[in-house]
Coordinates of C-alpha atoms and ligand atoms in Angstrom, one line a residue:
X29 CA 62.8 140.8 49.3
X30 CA 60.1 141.6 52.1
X31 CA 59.6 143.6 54.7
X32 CA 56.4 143.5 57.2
X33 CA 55.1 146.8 58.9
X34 CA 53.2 147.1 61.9
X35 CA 50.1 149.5 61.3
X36 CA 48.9 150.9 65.1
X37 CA 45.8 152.1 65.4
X38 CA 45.8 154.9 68.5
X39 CA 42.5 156.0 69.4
X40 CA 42.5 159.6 69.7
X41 CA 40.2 161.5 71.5
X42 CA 39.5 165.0 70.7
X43 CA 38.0 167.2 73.5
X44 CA 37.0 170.9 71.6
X45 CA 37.3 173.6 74.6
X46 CA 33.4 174.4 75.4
X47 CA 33.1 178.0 75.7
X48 CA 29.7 178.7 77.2
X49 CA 26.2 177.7 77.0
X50 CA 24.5 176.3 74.1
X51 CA 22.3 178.8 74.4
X52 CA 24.4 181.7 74.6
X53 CA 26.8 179.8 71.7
X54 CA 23.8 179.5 69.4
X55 CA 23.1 183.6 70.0
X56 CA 26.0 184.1 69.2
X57 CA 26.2 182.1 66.0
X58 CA 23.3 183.4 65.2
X59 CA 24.3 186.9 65.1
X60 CA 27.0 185.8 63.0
X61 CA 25.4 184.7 60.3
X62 CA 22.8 187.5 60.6
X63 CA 26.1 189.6 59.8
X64 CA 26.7 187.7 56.7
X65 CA 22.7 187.7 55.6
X66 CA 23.2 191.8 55.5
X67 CA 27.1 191.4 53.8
X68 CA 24.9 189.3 51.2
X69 CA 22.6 192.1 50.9
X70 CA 19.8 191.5 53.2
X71 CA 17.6 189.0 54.6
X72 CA 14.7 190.0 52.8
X73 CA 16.6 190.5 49.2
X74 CA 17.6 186.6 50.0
X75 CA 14.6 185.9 50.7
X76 CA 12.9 187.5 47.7
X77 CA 15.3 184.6 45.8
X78 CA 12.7 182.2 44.9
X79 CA 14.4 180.0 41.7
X80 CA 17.7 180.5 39.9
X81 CA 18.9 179.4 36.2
X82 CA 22.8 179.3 36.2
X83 CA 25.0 178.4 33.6
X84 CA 28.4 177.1 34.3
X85 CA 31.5 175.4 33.5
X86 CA 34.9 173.8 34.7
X87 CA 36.9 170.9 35.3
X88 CA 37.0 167.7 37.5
X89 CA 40.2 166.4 39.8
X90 CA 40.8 162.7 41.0
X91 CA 43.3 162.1 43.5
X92 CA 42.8 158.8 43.8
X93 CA 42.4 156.3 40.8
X94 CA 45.8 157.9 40.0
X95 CA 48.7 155.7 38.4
X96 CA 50.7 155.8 41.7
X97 CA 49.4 155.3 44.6
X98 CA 49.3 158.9 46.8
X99 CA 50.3 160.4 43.5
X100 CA 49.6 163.8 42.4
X101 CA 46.1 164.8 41.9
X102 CA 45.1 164.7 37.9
X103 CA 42.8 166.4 36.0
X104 CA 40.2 163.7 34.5
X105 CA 37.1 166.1 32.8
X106 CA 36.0 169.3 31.8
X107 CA 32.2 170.3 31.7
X108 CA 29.2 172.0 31.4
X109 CA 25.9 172.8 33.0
X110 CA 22.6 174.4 33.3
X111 CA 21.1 173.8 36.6
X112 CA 17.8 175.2 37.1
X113 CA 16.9 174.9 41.0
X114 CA 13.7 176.0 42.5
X115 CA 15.1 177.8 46.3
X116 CA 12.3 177.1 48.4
X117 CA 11.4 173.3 47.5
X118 CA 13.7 170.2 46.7
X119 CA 13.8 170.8 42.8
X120 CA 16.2 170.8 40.2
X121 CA 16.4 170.5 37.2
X122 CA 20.3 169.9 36.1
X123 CA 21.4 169.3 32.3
X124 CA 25.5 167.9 32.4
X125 CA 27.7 167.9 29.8
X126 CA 30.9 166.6 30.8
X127 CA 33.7 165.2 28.3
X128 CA 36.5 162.8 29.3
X129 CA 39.7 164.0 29.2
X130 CA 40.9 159.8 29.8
X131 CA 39.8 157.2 27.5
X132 CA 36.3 156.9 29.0
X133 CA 33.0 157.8 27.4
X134 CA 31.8 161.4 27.7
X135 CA 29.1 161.8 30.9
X136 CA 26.2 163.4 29.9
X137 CA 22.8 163.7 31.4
X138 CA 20.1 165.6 32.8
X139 CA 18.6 164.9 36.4
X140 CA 15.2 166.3 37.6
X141 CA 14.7 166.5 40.9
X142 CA 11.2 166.8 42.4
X143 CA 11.2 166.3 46.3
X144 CA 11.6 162.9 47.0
X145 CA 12.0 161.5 43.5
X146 CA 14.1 162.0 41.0
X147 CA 14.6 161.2 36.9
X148 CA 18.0 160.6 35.4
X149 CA 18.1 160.7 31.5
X150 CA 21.8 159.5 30.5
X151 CA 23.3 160.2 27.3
X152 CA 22.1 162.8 24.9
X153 CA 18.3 164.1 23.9
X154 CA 16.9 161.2 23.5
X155 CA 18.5 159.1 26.2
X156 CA 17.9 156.2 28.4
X157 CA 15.7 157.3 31.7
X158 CA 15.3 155.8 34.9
X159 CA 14.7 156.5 38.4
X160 CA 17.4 158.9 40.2
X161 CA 19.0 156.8 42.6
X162 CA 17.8 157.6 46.1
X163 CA 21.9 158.1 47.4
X164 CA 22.3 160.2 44.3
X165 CA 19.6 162.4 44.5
X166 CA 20.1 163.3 48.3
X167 CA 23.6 163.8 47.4
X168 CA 22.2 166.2 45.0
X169 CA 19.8 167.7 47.8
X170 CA 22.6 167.7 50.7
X171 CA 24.8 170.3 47.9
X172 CA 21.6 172.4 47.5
X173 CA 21.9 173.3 51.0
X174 CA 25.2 175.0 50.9
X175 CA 24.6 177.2 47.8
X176 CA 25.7 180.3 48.2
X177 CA 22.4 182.1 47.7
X178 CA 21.2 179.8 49.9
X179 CA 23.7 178.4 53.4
X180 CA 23.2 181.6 55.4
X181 CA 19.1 181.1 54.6
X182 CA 19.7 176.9 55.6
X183 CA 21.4 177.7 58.6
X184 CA 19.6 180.6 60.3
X185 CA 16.8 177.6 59.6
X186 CA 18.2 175.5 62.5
X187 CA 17.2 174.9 65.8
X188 CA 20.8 174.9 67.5
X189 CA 23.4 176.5 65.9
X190 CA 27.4 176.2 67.6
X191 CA 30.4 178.6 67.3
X192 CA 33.6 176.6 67.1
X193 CA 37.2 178.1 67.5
X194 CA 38.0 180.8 64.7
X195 CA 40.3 179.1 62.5
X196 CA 43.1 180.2 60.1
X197 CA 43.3 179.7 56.4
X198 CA 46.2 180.9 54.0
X199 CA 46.7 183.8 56.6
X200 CA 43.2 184.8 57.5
X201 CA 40.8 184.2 59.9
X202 CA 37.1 183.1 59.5
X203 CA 34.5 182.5 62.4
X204 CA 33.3 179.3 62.1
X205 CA 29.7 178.7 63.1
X206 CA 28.6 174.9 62.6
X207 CA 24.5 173.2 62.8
X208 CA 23.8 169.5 62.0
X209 CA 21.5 168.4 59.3
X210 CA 20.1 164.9 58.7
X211 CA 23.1 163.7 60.5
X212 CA 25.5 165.7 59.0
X213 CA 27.6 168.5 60.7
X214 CA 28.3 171.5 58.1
X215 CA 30.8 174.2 58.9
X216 CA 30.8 177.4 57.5
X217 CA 33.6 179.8 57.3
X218 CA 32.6 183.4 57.5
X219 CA 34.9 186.2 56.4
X220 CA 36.0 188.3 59.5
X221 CA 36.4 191.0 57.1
X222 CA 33.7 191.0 54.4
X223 CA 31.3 189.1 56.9
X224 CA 30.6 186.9 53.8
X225 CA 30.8 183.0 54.3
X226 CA 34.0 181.8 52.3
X227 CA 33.8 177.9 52.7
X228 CA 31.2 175.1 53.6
X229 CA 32.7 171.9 54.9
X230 CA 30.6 168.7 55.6
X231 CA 32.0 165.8 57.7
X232 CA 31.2 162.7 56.1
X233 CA 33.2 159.4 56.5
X234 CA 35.2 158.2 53.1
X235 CA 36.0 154.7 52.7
X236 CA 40.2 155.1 52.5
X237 CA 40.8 158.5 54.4
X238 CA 38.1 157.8 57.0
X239 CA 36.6 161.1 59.0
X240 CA 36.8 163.7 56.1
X241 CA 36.7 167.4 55.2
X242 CA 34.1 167.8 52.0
X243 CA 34.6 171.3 51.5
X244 CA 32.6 174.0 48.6
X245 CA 34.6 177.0 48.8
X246 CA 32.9 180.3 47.2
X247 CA 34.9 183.1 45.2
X248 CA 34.4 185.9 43.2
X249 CA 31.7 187.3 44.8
X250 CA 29.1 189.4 42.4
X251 CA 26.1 191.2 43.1
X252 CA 22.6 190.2 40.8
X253 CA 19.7 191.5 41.9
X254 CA 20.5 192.8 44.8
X255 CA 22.2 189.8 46.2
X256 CA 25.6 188.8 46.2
X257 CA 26.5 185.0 44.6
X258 CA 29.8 183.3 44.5
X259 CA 30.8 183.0 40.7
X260 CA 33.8 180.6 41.8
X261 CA 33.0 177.3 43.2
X262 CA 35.5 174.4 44.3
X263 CA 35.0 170.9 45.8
X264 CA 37.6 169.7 47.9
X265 CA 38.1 166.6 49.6
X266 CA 40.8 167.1 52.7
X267 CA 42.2 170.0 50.9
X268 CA 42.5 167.6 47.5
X269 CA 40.1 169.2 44.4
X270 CA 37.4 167.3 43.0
X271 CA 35.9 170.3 41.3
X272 CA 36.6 173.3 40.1
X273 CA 34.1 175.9 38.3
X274 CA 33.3 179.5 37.0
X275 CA 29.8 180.3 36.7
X276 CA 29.3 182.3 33.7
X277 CA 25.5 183.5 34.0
X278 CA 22.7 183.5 37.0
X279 CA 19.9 184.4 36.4
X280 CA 17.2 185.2 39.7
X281 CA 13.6 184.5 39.4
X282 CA 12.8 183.1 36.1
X283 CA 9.2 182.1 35.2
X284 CA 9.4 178.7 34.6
X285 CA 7.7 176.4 32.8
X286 CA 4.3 174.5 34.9
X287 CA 6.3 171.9 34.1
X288 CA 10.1 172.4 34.8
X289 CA 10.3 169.9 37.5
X290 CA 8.2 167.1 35.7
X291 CA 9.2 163.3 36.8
X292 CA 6.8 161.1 34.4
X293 CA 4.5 159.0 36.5
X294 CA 6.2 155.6 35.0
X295 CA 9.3 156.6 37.1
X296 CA 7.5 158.4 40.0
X297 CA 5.6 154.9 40.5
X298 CA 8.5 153.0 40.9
X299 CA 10.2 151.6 44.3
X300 CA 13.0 153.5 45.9
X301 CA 15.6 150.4 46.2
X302 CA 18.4 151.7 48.2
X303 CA 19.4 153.5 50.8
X304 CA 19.5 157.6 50.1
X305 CA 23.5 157.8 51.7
X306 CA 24.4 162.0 51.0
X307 CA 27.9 160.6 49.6
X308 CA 31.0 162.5 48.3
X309 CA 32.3 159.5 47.0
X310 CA 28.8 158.5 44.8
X311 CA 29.5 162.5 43.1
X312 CA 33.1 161.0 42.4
X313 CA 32.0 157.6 40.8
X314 CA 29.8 160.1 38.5
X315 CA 32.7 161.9 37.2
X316 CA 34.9 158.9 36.5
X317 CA 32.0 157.6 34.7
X318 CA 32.0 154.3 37.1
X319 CA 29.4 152.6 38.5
X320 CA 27.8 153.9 42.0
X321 CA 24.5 151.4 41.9
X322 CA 25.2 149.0 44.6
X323 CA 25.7 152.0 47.2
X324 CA 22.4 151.6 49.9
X325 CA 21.5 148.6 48.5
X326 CA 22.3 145.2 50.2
X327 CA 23.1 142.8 46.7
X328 CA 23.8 139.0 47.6
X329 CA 27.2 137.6 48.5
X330 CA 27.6 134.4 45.9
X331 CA 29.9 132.1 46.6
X332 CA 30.9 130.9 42.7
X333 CA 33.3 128.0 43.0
X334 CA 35.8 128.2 39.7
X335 CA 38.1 125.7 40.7
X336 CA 39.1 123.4 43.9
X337 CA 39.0 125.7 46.9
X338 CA 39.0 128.9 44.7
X339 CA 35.8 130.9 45.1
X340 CA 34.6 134.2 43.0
X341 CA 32.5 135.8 45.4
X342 CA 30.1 137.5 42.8
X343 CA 26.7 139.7 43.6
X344 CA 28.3 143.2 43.4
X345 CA 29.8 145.1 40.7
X346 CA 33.5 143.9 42.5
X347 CA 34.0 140.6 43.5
X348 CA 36.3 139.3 46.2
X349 CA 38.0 135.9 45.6
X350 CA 38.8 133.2 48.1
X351 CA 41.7 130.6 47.8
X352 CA 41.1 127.9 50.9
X353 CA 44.4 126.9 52.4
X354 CA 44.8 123.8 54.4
X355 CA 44.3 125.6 57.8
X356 CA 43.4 129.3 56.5
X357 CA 41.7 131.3 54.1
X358 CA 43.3 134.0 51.6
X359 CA 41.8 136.7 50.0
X360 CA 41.8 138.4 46.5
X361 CA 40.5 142.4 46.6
X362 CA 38.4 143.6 49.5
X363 CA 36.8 146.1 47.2
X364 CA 34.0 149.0 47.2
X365 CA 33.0 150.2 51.0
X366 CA 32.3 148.2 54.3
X367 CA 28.8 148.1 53.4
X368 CA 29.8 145.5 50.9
X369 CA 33.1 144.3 52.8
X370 CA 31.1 143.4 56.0
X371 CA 28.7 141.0 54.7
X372 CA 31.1 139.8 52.4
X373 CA 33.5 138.6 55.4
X374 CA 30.5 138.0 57.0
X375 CA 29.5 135.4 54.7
X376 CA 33.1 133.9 54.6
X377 CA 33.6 133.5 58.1
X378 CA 29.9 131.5 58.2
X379 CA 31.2 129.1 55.4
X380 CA 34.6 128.5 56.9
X381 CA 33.9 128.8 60.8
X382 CA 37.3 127.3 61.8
X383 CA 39.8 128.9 59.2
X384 CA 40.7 133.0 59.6
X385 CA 41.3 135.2 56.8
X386 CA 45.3 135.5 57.0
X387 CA 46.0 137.3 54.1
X388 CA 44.3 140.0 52.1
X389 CA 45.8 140.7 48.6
X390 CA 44.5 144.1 46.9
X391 CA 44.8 144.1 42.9
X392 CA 45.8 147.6 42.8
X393 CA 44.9 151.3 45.0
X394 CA 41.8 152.6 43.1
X395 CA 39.2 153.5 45.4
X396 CA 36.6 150.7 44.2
X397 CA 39.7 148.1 44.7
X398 CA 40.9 149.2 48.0
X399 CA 37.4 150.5 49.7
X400 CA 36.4 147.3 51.4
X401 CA 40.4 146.2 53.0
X402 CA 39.6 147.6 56.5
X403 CA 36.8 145.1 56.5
X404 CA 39.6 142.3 56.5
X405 CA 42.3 144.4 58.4
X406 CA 39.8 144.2 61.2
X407 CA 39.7 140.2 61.0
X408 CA 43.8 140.4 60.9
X409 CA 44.2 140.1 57.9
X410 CA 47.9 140.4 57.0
X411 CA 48.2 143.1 53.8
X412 CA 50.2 142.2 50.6
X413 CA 51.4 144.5 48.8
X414 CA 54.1 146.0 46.6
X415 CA 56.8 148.3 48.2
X416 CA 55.5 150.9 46.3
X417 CA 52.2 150.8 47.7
X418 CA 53.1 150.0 51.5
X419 CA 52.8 153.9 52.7
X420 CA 49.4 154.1 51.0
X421 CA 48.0 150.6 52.9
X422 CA 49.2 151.8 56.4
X423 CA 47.4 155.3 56.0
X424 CA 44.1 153.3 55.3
X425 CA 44.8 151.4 58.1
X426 CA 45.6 154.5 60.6
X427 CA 42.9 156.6 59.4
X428 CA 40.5 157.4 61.9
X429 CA 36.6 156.4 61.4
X430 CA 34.6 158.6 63.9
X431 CA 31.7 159.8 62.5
X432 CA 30.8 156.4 61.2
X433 CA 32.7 153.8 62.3
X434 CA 33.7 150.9 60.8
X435 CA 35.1 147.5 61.5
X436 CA 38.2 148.1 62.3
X437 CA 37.2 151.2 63.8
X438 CA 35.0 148.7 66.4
X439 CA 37.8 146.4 66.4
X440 CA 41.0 148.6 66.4
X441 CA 44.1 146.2 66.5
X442 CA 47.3 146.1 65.1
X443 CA 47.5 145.6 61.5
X444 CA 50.4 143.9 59.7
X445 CA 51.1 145.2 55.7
X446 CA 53.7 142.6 54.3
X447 CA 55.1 144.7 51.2
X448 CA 57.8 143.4 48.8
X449 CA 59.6 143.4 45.8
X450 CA 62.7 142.3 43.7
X451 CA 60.3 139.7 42.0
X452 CA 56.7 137.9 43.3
X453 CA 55.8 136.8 46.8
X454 CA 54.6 133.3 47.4
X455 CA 52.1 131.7 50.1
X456 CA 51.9 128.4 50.4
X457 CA 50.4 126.1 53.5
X458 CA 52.9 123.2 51.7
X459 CA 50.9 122.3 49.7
X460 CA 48.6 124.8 47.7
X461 CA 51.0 127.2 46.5
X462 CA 49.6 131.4 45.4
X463 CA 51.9 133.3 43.3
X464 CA 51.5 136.8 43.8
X465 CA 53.1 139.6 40.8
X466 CA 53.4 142.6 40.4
X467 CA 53.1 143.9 36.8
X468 CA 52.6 147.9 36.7
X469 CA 50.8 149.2 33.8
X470 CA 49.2 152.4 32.8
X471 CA 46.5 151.7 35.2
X472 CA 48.2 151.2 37.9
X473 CA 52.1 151.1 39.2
X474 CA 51.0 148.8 42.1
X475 CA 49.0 146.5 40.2
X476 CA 49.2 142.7 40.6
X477 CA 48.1 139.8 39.5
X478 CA 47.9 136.3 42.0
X479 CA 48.3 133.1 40.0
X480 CA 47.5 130.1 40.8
X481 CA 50.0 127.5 39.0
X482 CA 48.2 124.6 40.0
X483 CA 44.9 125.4 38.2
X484 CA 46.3 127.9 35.7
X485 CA 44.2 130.5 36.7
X486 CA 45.3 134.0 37.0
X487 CA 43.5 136.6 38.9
X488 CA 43.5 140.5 37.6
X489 CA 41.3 143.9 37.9
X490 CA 40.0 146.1 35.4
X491 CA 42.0 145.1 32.6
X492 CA 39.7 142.2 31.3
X493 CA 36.7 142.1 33.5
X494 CA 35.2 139.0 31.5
X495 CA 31.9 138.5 31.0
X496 CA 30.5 135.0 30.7
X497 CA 33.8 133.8 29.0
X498 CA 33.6 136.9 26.6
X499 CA 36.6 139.6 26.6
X500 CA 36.1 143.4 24.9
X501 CA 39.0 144.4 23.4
X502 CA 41.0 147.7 24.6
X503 CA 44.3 148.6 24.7
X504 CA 45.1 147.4 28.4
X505 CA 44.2 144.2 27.6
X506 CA 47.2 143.9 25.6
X507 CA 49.1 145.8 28.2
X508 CA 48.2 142.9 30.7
X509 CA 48.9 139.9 28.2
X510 CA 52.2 141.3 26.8
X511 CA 52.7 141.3 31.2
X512 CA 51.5 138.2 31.4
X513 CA 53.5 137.0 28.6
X514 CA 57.0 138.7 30.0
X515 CA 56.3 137.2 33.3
X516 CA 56.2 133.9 31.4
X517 CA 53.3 132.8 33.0
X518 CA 51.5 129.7 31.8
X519 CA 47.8 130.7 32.0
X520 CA 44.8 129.0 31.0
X521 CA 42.1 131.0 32.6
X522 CA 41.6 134.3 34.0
X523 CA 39.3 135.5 36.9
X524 CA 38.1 138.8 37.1
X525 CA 37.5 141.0 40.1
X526 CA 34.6 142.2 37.5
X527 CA 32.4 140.3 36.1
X528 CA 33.2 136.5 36.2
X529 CA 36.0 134.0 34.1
X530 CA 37.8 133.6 30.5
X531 CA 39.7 131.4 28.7
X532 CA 42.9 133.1 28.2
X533 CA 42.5 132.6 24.6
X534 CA 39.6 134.6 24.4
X535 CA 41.7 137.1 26.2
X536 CA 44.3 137.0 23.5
X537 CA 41.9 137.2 21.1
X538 CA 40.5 140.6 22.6
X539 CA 44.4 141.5 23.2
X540 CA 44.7 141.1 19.1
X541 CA 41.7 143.5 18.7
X542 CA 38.9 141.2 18.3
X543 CA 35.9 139.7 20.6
X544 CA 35.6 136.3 21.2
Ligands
LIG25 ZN1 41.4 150.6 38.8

């Protein structure tokens, strides 16, 4: 059984009431935070802040590599950390200890952070080090900016401040004073009451829920030294936790060491190679433990032919396959981000000039899976997906992309998700035929795998990820191939949306507990 739904994309257009000048908005914005600089405890007890050692610890959220898609928001870490962070230049020094609650390694490292370059040692003492990358330290840099010693400091810094409507939150109201900063717009919330600032938003686009709310939002205010700092801290993404942490010590105005900020010329020497994108969703691939490295950088889009008209389009840490139908094209995973997605259908529209992308299957929701779909949503590409995941595909497709817009943003249109279920879905131009199935597991209860019976080859995410025709063994490889096995499906190789191709007997073997 199917059903197909009809994803409109409405332009909005939002027109905030202007009250006033900007001049007379940015006095009066200013005198607000002014306000909050004495509620703190002064301008010059801020300003006698000059460094900061705090100790801290909580937990970590993900709401979206989540069994079910939209499902409820899970707990995936807890940690701790010393951050040492010098408050009137770029440096930090910040020493992570985060263990997995899942089945993934534990995240540890230490970042040093010295203006424009940064050192990441991963693992423990001892531990592999290499240059910060450039989105990850100026994602590091862009939350330095609305610490709470700090934000009131930051903002009286700008040239042109704005008021914006006072808003309501659980029953109160805050004044809301807002400034842009290397092209992002931060909000801050001040307290109508206690005049101190209770949240810091920044608009930044996300890849799935498009114009976004990243929000820090302070708590248990104490007083040290004169100043008052927020002891609670949360990360929210629209409203969903990311993070969640109580500060257990600050202390102001430590001597340091000469060399507390030290990044060893060997790394300092080296090239920047990407891009330094202030992301949300680079912080998030950190606490999964997942890769983040292709973010800013522009990797190659390699065609890999595995079989007659079936292409792995490798060069990325997600690849996007490509079956070639008799008079159109059908594709496997639009993964990551549009940075990746755009070149990528870039690159298939230049090799196959006179057949469109018709379908787009996605292997399962997960952020890195799901990222890149607008990309081929904007080429009308017609979504297949389980019933299960139809409501999550059509609010990927609605959500608006503003602040930076994408393709399908440029190129809003109508966009079709075919869901179904009751057993697999085939294509077929009459001759090529693409089996498409779903087979929940613990990853993912809108996971499927496309077959194709002609060349035996089956098509899966993050299960096996082979690499050069090698398999590791864990327990969701057995978890596919028992699947696999159930769906009766006669499979010689598989493909992987990581890495590249393996014998299926090499993924039995890995399924049995061994490597081969
Ligand atoms: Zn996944």
């Amino acid at each position: 059984m199917r059903k197909q739904l009809v994803v409109l994309c409405l332009l909005l257009v939002f027109s905030l009431g202007r009250t006033g000048s900007v001049q007379a908005q940015s006095a009066d914005a200013k005198a607000l935070l002014e306000q909050s600089a004495k509620a703190m405890g002064g301008m010059q007890a801020l300003r006698s802040l000059k460094n900061q050692v705090v100790e801290s610890e909580g937990k970590q959220f993900d709401s979206s590599s989540t069994p079910r898609p939209g499902g409820a928001t899970r707990q995936i870490s807890t940690f701790r950390y010393t951050l040492t962070r010098d408050l009137i230049q770029p440096r930090l020094k910040l020493e992570w200890e985060g263990k997995s609650l899942g089945a993934r390694d534990d995240v540890r490292f230490v970042e040093i952070i010295d203006g424009p370059v940064g050192l990441l040692q991963e693992g423990g003492a001892g531990g592999k080090q290499s240059r910060l990358h450039p989105a990850r330290l100026a994602t590091r840099l862009r939350e330095e900016k609305r610490v709470g010693a700090k934000i009131i400091l930051v903002a009286l810094g700008q040239k042109i401040l704005k008021r914006l409507p006072d808003a309501d939150l659980d029953g109160k109201r805050y004044q809301v004073v807002a400034f842009q900063d290397s092209g992002d717009e931060f909000r801050i919330y001040l307290d109508s009451t206690t005049h101190l600032p209770a949240q810091v938003e920044i608009l930044e686009d996300d890849p799935l829920e498009g114009d976004s709310r990243y929000t820090l939002r302070y708590s248990d205010w104490r007083k040290v030294d004169g100043v008052m700092i927020p002891f609670g801290l949360r990360l929210e993404l629209n409203g969903k936790p990311l993070q969640e942490e109580q500060i257990k010590s600050v202390r102001n105005n430590v001597s340091l060491a000469p060399d507390a900020f030290s990044v060893p010329e060997s790394i300092r020497n080296q090239k920047p190679d990407a891009k330094p994108i202030a992301s949300q969703w680079l912080l998030r691939r950190v606490a999964g433990n997942v890769s983040y490295q292709d973010l800013g950088r522009n990797p190659p889009v390699e065609f890999i032919q595995i079989a007659d008209s079936v292409y792995q389009i490798q060069g990325s840490s997600h690849n996007t396959i490509i079956i070639e139908m008799r008079d159109h094209l059908v594709a496997v995973e639009g993964p990551l981000y549009e940075e990746r997605s755009y070149p990528v259908v870039k690159a298939i529209k230049e090799r196959f000039p006179n057949k469109p992308i018709r379908y787009v299957i996605p292997t399962h929701h997960h952020l890195d899976h799901s990222g890149g779909i607008r990309g081929f949503m904007a080429e009308g590409a017609i979504v297949v997906v389980p019933f299960i995941a139809e409501n999550f595909y059509a609010r990927v497709a609605k959500a608006p992309h503003t602040l930076r817009p994408d393709s399908l943003e440029r190129n809003r249109r109508a966009v079709v998700i075919e869901s179904y279920g009751g057993g697999h879905r085939v294509l077929t131009d009459g001759n090529r035929q693409i089996e498409i199935w779903p087979l929940p597991t613990s990853h993912a209860e809108d996971f499927q795998v496309i077959y194709l019976p002609r060349e035996k080859i089956l098509i899966e995410a993050d299960h096996v990820s082979p690499r050069k025709g090698q398999v590791r063994s864990a327990p969701v490889v057995k978890e596919l191939v028992d699947g696999i096995d159930k769906l009766r499906l006669d499979v010689t190789t598989v493909a992987g949306i990581h890495g590249d191709t393996a014998p299926m007997q090499a993924v039995r073997a890995a399924a049995q507990g061994g490597t081969q």
